[in-house]
Short mmCIF file of C-alpha atoms in Angstrom, two decimals:
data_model
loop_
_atom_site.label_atom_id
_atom_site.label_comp_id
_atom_site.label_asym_id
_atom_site.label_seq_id
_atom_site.Cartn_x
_atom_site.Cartn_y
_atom_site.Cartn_z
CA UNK A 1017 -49.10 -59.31 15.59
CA UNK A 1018 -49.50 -57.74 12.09
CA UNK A 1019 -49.07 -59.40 8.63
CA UNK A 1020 -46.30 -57.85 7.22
CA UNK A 1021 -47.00 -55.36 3.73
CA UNK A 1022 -45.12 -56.91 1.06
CA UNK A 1023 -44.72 -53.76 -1.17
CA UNK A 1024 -45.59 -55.06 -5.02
CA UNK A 1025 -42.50 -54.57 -7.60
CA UNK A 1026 -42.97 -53.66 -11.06
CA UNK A 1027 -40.98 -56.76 -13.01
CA UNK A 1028 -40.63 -55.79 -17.03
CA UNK A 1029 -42.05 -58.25 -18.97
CA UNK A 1030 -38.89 -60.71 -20.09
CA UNK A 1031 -38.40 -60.35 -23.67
CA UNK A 1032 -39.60 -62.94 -26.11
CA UNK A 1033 -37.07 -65.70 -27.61
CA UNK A 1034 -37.09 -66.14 -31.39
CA UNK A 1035 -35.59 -68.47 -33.29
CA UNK A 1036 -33.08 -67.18 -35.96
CA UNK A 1037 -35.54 -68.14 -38.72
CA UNK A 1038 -38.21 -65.92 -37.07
CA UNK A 1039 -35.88 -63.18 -37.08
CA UNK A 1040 -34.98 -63.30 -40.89
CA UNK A 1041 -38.60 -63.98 -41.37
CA UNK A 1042 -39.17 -60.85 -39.72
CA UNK A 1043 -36.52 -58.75 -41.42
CA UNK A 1044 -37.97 -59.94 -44.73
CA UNK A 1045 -41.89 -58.62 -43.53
CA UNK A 1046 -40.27 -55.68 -42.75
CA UNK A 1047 -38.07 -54.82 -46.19
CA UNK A 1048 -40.71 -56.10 -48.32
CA UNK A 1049 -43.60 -53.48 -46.17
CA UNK A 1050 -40.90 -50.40 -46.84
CA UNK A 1051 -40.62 -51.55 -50.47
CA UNK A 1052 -44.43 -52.11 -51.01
CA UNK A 1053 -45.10 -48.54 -49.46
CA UNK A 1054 -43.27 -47.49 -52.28
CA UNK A 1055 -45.33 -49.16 -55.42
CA UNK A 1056 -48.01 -47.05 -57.33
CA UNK A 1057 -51.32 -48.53 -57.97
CA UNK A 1058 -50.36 -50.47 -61.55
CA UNK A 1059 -47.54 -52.22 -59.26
CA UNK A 1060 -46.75 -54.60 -57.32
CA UNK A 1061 -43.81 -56.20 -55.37
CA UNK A 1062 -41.83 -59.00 -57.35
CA UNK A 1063 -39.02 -60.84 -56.62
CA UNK A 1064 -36.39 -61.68 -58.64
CA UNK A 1065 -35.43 -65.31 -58.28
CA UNK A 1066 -31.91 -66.43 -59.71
CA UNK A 1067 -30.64 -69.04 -58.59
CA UNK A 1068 -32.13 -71.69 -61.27
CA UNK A 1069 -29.91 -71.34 -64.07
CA UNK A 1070 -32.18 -68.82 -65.07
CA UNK A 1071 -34.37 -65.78 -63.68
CA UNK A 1072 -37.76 -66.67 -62.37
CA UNK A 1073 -39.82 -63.35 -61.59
CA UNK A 1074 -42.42 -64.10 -59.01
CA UNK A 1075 -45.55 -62.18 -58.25
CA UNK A 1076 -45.46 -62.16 -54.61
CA UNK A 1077 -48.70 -63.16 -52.81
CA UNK A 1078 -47.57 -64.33 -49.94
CA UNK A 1079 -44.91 -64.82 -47.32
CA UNK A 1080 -44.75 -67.67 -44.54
CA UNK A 1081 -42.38 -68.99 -42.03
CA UNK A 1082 -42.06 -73.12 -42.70
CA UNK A 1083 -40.06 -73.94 -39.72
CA UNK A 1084 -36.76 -72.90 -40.57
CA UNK A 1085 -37.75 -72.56 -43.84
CA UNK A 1086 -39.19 -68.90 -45.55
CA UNK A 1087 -42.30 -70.09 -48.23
CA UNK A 1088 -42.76 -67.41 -50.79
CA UNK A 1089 -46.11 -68.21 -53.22
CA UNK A 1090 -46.99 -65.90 -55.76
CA UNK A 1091 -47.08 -66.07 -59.80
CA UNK A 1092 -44.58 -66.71 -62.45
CA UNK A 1093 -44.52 -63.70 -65.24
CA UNK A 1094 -46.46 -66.06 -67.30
CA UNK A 1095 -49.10 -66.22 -64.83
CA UNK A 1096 -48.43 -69.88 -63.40
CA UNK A 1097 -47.99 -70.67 -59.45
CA UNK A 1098 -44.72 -70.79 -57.73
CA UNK A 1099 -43.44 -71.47 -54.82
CA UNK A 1100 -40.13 -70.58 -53.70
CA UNK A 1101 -39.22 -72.98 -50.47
CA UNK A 1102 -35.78 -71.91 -48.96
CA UNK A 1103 -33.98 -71.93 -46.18
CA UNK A 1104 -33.68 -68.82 -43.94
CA UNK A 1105 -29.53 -68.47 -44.13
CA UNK A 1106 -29.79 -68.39 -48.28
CA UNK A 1107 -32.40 -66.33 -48.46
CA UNK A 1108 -31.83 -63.63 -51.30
CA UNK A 1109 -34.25 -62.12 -52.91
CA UNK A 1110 -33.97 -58.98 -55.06
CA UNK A 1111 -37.51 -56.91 -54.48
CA UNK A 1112 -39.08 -55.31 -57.91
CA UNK A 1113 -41.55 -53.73 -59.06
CA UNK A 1114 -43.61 -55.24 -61.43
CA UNK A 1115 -46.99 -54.44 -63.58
CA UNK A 1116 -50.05 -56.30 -61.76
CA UNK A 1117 -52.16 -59.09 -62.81
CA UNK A 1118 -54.58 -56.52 -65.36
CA UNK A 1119 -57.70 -58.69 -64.43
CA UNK A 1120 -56.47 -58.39 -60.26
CA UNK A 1121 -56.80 -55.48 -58.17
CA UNK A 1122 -54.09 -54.44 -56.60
CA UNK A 1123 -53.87 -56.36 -53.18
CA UNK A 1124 -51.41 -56.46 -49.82
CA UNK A 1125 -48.97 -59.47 -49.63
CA UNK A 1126 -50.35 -61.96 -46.89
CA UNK A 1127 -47.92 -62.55 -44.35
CA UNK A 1128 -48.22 -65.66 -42.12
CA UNK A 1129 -45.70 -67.22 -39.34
#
């Protein structure tokens, strides 16, 4: 008797689950790419962060995913660090751009998830 030929079936690969946070993190990579594309050499991308009773510009250096959280780090306009720490469903952040550090070269934003 002969072993019956099993005939092999191409299966598409099942797509992958994200979490809502990973797809506004993901969102975010992708505005802020379109928007840096757009920044001459003397500029980079800024954000403009006002939700403090005041307006915090931030130097963005990089972008991570904290759990549910989106961690932007970067510098102040005065040149100190900041960290903005906020949760994906109130993220709102108004893209700039802004003059470089003069003593920097001009550099890619990190991103990390």
């Amino acid at each position: 008797m002969m072993d019956p030929v099993i005939p092999k079936v191409n299966v598409p690969a099942l797509p992958e689950n994200k979490t809502p946070a990973e797809y506004a993190y993901e969102s975010l990579v992708d505005q802020i790419k379109q928007f840096e594309a757009q920044t001459k050499d003397e500029e980079v991308v800024g954000a403009m962060l006002a939700s403090f009773g005041q307006s915090v510009v931030l130097h963005i250096r990089q972008l991570r995913l904290c759990g549910q959280m989106i961690c932007m780090e970067g510098l102040t306009d005065g040149g100190g660090p900041a960290t903005l720490v906020q949760h994906f469903t109130q993220a709102s952040i108004l893209l700039l751009k802004v003059p470089k550090v003069p003593t920097e070269a001009k550099r890619p934003i990190g991103f990390l998830s």
